[in-house]
mmCIF file of C-alpha atoms in Angstrom:
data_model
loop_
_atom_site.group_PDB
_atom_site.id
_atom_site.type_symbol
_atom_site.label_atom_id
_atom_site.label_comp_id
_atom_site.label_asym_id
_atom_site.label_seq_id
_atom_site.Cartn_x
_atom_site.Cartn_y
_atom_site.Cartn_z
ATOM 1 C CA UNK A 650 11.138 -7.877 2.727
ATOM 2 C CA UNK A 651 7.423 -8.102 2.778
ATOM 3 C CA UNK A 652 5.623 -7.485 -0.255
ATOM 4 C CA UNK A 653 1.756 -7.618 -1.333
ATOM 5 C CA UNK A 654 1.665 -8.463 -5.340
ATOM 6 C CA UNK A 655 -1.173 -8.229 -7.437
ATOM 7 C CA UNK A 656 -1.108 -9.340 -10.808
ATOM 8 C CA UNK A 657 -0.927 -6.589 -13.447
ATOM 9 C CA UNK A 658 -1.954 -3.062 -12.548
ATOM 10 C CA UNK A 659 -4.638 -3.409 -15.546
ATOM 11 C CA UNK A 660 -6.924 -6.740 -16.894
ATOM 12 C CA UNK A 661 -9.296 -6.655 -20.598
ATOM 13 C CA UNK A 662 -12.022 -8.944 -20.414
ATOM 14 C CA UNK A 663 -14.683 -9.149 -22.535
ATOM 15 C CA UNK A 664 -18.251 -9.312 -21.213
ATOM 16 C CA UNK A 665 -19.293 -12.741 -19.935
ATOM 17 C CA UNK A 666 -15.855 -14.015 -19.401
ATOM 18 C CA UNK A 667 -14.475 -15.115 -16.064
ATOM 19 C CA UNK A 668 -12.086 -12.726 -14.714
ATOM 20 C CA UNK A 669 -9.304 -13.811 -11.869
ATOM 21 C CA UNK A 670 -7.538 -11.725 -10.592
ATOM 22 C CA UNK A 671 -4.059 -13.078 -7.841
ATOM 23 C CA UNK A 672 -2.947 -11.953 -4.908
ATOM 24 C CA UNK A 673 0.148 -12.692 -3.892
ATOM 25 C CA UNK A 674 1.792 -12.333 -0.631
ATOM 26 C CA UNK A 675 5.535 -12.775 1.031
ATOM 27 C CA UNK A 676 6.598 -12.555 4.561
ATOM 28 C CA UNK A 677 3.465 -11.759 5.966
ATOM 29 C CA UNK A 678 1.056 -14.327 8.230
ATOM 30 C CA UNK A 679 -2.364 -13.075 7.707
ATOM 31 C CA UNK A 680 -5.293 -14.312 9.708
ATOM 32 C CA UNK A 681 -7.630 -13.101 7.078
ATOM 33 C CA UNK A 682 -7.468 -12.338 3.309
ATOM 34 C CA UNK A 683 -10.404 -9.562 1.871
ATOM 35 C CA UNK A 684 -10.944 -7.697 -1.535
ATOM 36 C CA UNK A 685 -12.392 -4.703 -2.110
ATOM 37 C CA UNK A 686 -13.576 -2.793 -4.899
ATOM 38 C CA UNK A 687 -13.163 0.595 -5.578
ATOM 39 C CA UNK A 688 -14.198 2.965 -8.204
ATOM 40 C CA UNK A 689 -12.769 6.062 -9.005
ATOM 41 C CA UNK A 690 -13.098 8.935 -6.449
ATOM 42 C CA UNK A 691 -14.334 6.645 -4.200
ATOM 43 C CA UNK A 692 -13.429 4.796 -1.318
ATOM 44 C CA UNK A 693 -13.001 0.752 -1.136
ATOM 45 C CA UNK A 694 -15.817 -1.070 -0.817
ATOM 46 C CA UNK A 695 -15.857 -4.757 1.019
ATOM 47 C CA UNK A 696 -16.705 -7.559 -1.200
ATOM 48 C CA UNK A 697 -15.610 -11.034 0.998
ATOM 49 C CA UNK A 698 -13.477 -11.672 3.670
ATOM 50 C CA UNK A 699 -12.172 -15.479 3.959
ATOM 51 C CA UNK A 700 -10.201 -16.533 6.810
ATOM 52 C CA UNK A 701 -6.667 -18.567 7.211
ATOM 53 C CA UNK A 702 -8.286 -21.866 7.687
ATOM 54 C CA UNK A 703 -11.149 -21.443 4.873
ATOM 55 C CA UNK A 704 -9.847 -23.007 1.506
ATOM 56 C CA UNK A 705 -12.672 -20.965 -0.379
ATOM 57 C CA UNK A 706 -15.820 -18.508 -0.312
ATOM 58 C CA UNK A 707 -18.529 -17.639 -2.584
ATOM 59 C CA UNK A 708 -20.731 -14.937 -2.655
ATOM 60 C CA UNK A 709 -22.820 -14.015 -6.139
ATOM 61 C CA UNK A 710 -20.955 -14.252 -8.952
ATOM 62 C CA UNK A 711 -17.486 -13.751 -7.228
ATOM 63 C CA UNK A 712 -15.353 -16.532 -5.601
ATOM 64 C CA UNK A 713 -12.333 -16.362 -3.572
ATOM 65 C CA UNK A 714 -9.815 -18.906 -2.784
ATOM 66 C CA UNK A 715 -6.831 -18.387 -0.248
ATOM 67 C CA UNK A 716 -3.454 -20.593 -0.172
ATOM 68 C CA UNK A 717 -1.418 -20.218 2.787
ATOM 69 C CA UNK A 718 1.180 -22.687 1.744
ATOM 70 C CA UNK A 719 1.279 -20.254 -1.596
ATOM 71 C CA UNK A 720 0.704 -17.238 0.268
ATOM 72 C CA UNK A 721 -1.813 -16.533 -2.711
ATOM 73 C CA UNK A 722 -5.537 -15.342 -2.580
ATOM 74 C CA UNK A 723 -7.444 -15.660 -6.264
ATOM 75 C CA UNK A 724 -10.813 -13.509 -6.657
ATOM 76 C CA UNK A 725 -12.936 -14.930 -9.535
ATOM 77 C CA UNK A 726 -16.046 -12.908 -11.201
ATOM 78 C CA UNK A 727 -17.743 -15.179 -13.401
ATOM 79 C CA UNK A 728 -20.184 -14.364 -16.089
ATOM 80 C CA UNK A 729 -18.856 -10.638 -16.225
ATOM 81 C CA UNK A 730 -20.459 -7.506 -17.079
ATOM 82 C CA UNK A 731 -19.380 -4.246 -17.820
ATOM 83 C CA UNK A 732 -20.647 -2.561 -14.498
ATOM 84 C CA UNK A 733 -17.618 -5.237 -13.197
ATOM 85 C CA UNK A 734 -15.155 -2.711 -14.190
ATOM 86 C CA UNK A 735 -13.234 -1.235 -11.423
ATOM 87 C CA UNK A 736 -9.851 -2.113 -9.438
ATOM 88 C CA UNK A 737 -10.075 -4.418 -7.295
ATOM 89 C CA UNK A 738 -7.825 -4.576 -3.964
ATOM 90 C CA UNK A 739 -6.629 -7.237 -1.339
ATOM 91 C CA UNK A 740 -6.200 -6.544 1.783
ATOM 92 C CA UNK A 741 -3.883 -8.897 4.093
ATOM 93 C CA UNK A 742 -5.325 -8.615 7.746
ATOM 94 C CA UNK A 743 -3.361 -9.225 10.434
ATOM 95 C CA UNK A 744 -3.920 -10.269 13.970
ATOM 96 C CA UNK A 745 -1.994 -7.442 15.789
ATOM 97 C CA UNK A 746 -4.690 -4.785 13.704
ATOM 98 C CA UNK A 747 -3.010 -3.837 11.053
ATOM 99 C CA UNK A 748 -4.009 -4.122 7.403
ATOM 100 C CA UNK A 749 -2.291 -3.972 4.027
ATOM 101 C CA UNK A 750 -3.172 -3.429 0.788
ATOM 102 C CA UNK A 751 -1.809 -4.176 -2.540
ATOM 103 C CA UNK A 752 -1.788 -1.852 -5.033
ATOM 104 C CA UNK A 753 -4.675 -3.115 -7.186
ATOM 105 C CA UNK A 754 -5.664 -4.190 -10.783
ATOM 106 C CA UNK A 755 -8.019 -2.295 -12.384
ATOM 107 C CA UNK A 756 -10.313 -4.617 -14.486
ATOM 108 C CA UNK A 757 -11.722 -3.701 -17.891
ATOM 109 C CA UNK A 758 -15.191 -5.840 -18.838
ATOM 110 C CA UNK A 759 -15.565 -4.895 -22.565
ATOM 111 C CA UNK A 760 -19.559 -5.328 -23.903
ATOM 112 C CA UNK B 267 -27.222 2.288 8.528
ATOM 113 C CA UNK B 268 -25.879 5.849 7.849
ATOM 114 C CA UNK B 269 -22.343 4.225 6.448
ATOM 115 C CA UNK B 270 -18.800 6.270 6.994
ATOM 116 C CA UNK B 271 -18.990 10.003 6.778
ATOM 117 C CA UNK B 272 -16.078 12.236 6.417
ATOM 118 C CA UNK B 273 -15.601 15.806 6.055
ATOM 119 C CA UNK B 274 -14.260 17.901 4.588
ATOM 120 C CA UNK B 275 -13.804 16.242 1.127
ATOM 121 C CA UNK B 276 -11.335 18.286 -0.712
ATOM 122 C CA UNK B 277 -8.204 20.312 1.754
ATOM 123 C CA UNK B 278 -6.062 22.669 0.649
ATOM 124 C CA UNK B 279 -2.818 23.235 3.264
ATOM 125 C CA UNK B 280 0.488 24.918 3.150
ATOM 126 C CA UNK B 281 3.555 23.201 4.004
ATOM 127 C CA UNK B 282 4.347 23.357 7.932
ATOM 128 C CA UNK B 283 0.498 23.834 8.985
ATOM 129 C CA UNK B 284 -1.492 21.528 10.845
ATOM 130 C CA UNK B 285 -4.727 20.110 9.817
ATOM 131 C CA UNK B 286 -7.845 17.812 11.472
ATOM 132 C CA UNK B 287 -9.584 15.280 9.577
ATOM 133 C CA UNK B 288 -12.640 14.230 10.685
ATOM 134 C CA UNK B 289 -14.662 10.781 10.517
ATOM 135 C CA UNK B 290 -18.020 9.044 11.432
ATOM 136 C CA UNK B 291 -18.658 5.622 11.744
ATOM 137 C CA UNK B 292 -21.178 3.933 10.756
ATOM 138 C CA UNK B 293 -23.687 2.827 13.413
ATOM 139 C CA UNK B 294 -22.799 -0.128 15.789
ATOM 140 C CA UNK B 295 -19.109 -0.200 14.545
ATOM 141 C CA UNK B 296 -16.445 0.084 17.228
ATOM 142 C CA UNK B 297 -13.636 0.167 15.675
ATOM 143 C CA UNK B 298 -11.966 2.417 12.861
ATOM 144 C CA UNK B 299 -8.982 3.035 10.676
ATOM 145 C CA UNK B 300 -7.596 5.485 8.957
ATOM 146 C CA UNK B 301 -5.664 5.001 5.628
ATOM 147 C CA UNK B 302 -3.397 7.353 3.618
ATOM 148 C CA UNK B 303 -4.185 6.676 -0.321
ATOM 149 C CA UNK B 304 -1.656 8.335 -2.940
ATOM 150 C CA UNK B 305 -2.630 8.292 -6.526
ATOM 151 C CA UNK B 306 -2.415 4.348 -8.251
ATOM 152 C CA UNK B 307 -1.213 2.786 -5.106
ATOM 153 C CA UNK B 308 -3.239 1.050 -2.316
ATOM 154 C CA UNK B 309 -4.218 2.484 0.857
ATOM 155 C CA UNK B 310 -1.803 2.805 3.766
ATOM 156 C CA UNK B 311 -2.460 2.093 7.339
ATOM 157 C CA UNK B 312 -1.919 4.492 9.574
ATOM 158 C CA UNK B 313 -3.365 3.449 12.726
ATOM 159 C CA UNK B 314 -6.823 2.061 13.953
ATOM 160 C CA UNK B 315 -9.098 3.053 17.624
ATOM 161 C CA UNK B 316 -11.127 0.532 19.222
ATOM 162 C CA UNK B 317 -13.568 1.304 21.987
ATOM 163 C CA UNK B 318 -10.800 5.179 22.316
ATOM 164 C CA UNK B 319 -7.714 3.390 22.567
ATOM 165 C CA UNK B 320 -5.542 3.207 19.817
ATOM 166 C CA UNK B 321 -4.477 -0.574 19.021
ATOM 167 C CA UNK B 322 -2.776 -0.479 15.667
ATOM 168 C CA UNK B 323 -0.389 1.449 14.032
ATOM 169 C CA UNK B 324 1.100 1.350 10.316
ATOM 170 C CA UNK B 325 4.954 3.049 9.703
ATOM 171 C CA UNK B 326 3.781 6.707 10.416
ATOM 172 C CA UNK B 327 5.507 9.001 11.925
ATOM 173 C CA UNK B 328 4.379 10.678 15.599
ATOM 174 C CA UNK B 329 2.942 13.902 13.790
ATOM 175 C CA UNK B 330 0.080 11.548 12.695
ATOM 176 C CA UNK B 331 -2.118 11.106 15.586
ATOM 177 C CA UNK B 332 -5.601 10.552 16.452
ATOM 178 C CA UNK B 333 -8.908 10.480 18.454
ATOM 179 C CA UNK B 334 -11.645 8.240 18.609
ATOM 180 C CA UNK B 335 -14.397 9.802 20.654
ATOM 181 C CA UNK B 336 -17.395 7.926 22.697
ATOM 182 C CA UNK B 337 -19.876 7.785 20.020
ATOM 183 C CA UNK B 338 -17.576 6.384 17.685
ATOM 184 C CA UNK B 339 -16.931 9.199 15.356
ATOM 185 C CA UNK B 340 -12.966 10.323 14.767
ATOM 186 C CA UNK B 341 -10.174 12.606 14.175
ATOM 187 C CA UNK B 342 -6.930 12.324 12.157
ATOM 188 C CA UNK B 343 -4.414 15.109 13.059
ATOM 189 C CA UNK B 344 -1.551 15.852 10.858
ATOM 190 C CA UNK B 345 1.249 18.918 12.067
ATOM 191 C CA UNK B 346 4.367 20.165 10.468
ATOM 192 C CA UNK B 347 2.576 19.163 6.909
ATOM 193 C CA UNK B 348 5.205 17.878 4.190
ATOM 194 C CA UNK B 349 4.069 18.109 0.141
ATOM 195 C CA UNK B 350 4.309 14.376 0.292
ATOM 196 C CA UNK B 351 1.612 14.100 2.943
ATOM 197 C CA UNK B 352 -1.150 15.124 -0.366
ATOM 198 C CA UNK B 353 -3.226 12.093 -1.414
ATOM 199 C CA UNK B 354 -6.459 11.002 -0.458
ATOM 200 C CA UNK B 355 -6.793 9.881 3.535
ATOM 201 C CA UNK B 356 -9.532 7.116 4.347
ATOM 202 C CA UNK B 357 -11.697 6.588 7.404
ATOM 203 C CA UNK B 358 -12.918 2.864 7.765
ATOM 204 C CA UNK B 359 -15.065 1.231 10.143
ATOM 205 C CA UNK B 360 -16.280 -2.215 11.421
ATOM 206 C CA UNK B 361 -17.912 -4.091 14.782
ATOM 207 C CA UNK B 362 -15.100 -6.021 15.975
ATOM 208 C CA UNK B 363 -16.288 -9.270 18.387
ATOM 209 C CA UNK B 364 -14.033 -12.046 20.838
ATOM 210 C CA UNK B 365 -15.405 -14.494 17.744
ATOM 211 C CA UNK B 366 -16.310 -12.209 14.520
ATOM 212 C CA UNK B 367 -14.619 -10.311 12.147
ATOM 213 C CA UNK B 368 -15.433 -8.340 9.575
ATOM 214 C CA UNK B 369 -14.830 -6.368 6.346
ATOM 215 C CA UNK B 370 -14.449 -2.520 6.609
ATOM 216 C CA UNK B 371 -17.181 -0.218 6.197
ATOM 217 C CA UNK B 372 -15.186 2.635 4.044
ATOM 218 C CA UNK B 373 -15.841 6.540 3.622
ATOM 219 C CA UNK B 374 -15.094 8.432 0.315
ATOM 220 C CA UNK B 375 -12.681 10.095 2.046
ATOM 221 C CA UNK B 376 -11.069 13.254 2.009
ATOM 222 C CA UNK B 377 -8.561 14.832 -0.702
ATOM 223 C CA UNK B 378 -5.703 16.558 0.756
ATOM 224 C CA UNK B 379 -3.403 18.986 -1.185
ATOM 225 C CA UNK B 380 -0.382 19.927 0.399
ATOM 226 C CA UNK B 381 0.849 23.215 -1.273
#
């Protein structure tokens, strides 16, 4: 069956810590990988997008890797702050227009 | 750029009525989705429009359908409502290209209570 895993629903850091955060996929053949972020009562909001043939991406303080021999994605947010905290989502997207989501970890950044 | 707008933000429905959800993209995107979003879980697709035609659909049943109108902005329908059709539904956006892609553009969405 096809399934979108990300680690944990929750994640404590403490401020200024790296925090990674998996994504894990099965039976699914995504052209592109993103991750969102989305606060509560809000909707997601589009942090980077990295494609099948693109090992890695940086943007900031956040850095995203993508395995398709794995079928994993990791997210990194280095040097972490408090305003970090939120769940974070990725989103497989496929080439026929469709696009799943996992269910999310919601990160903790402790000052 | 304006961003996604939806209204209304918070429904309220009886079972078996029919309600109209309604989205607008943000400036220069031709494409949007729409996402169903129950409480702790990821969003759901339910289909996406690009350029009025839809080309994407999640596992939805018929009495989900939609619109995309010429200047972009939306509809979701939803008729014969079931309690399990209450969670929060999403309107996304993005400018789709023969040699780009991009992430979505995402409303706040509205909150629908199925009573």
């Amino acid at each position: 069956s096809q399934k979108i895993e990300q680690n944990s629903e929750a994640l404590n850091i403490q401020e200024g810590k790296t925090a990674t955060l998996t994504c894990n996929y099965t039976n699914y053949s995504p052209a592109y990988l993103q991750w969102y972020r989305q606060d509560p009562g809000r909707g997601p909001v589009f942090l980077l997008l990295i494609r099948e043939n693109e090992k890695e991406k940086r943007k900031e303080r956040l850095k995203v890797t993508f395995d398709t021999t794995l079928k994993q994605s990791l997210f990194h947010i280095t040097a972490s702050q408090p305003a970090d905290s939120a769940t974070y989502l990725c989103a497989l997207d496929m080439s026929n227009n469709d696009m799943r989501f996992g269910a999310g970890t919601r990160l903790t950044v402790k000052p | 750029e304006t961003g996604v707008t939806q209204s209304p933000t918070h429904l309220i429905k009886t079972r078996g009525q029919q309600v109209t959800l309604r989205c607008s993209s943000q400036s220069g995107h031709n494409t949007v989705s729409w996402y169903q979003q129950a409480l702790g879980q990821g969003p759901q697709f339910i289909f996406q429009y690009y350029r009025e035609e839809e080309n994407g659909r999640g596992n939805f049943p018929p009495r989900f359908s939609g619109l995309q109108f010429p200047n972009y902005s939306s509809e979701l329908n939803v008729n014969a409502l079931e309690l399990d059709d209450s969670a929060l539904y999403l309107c996304a956006s993005r400018r789709e290209g023969a040699y780009s892609v991009y992430g979505y553009t995402f409303g706040s969405g509205t909150r629908l209570t199925v009573v």
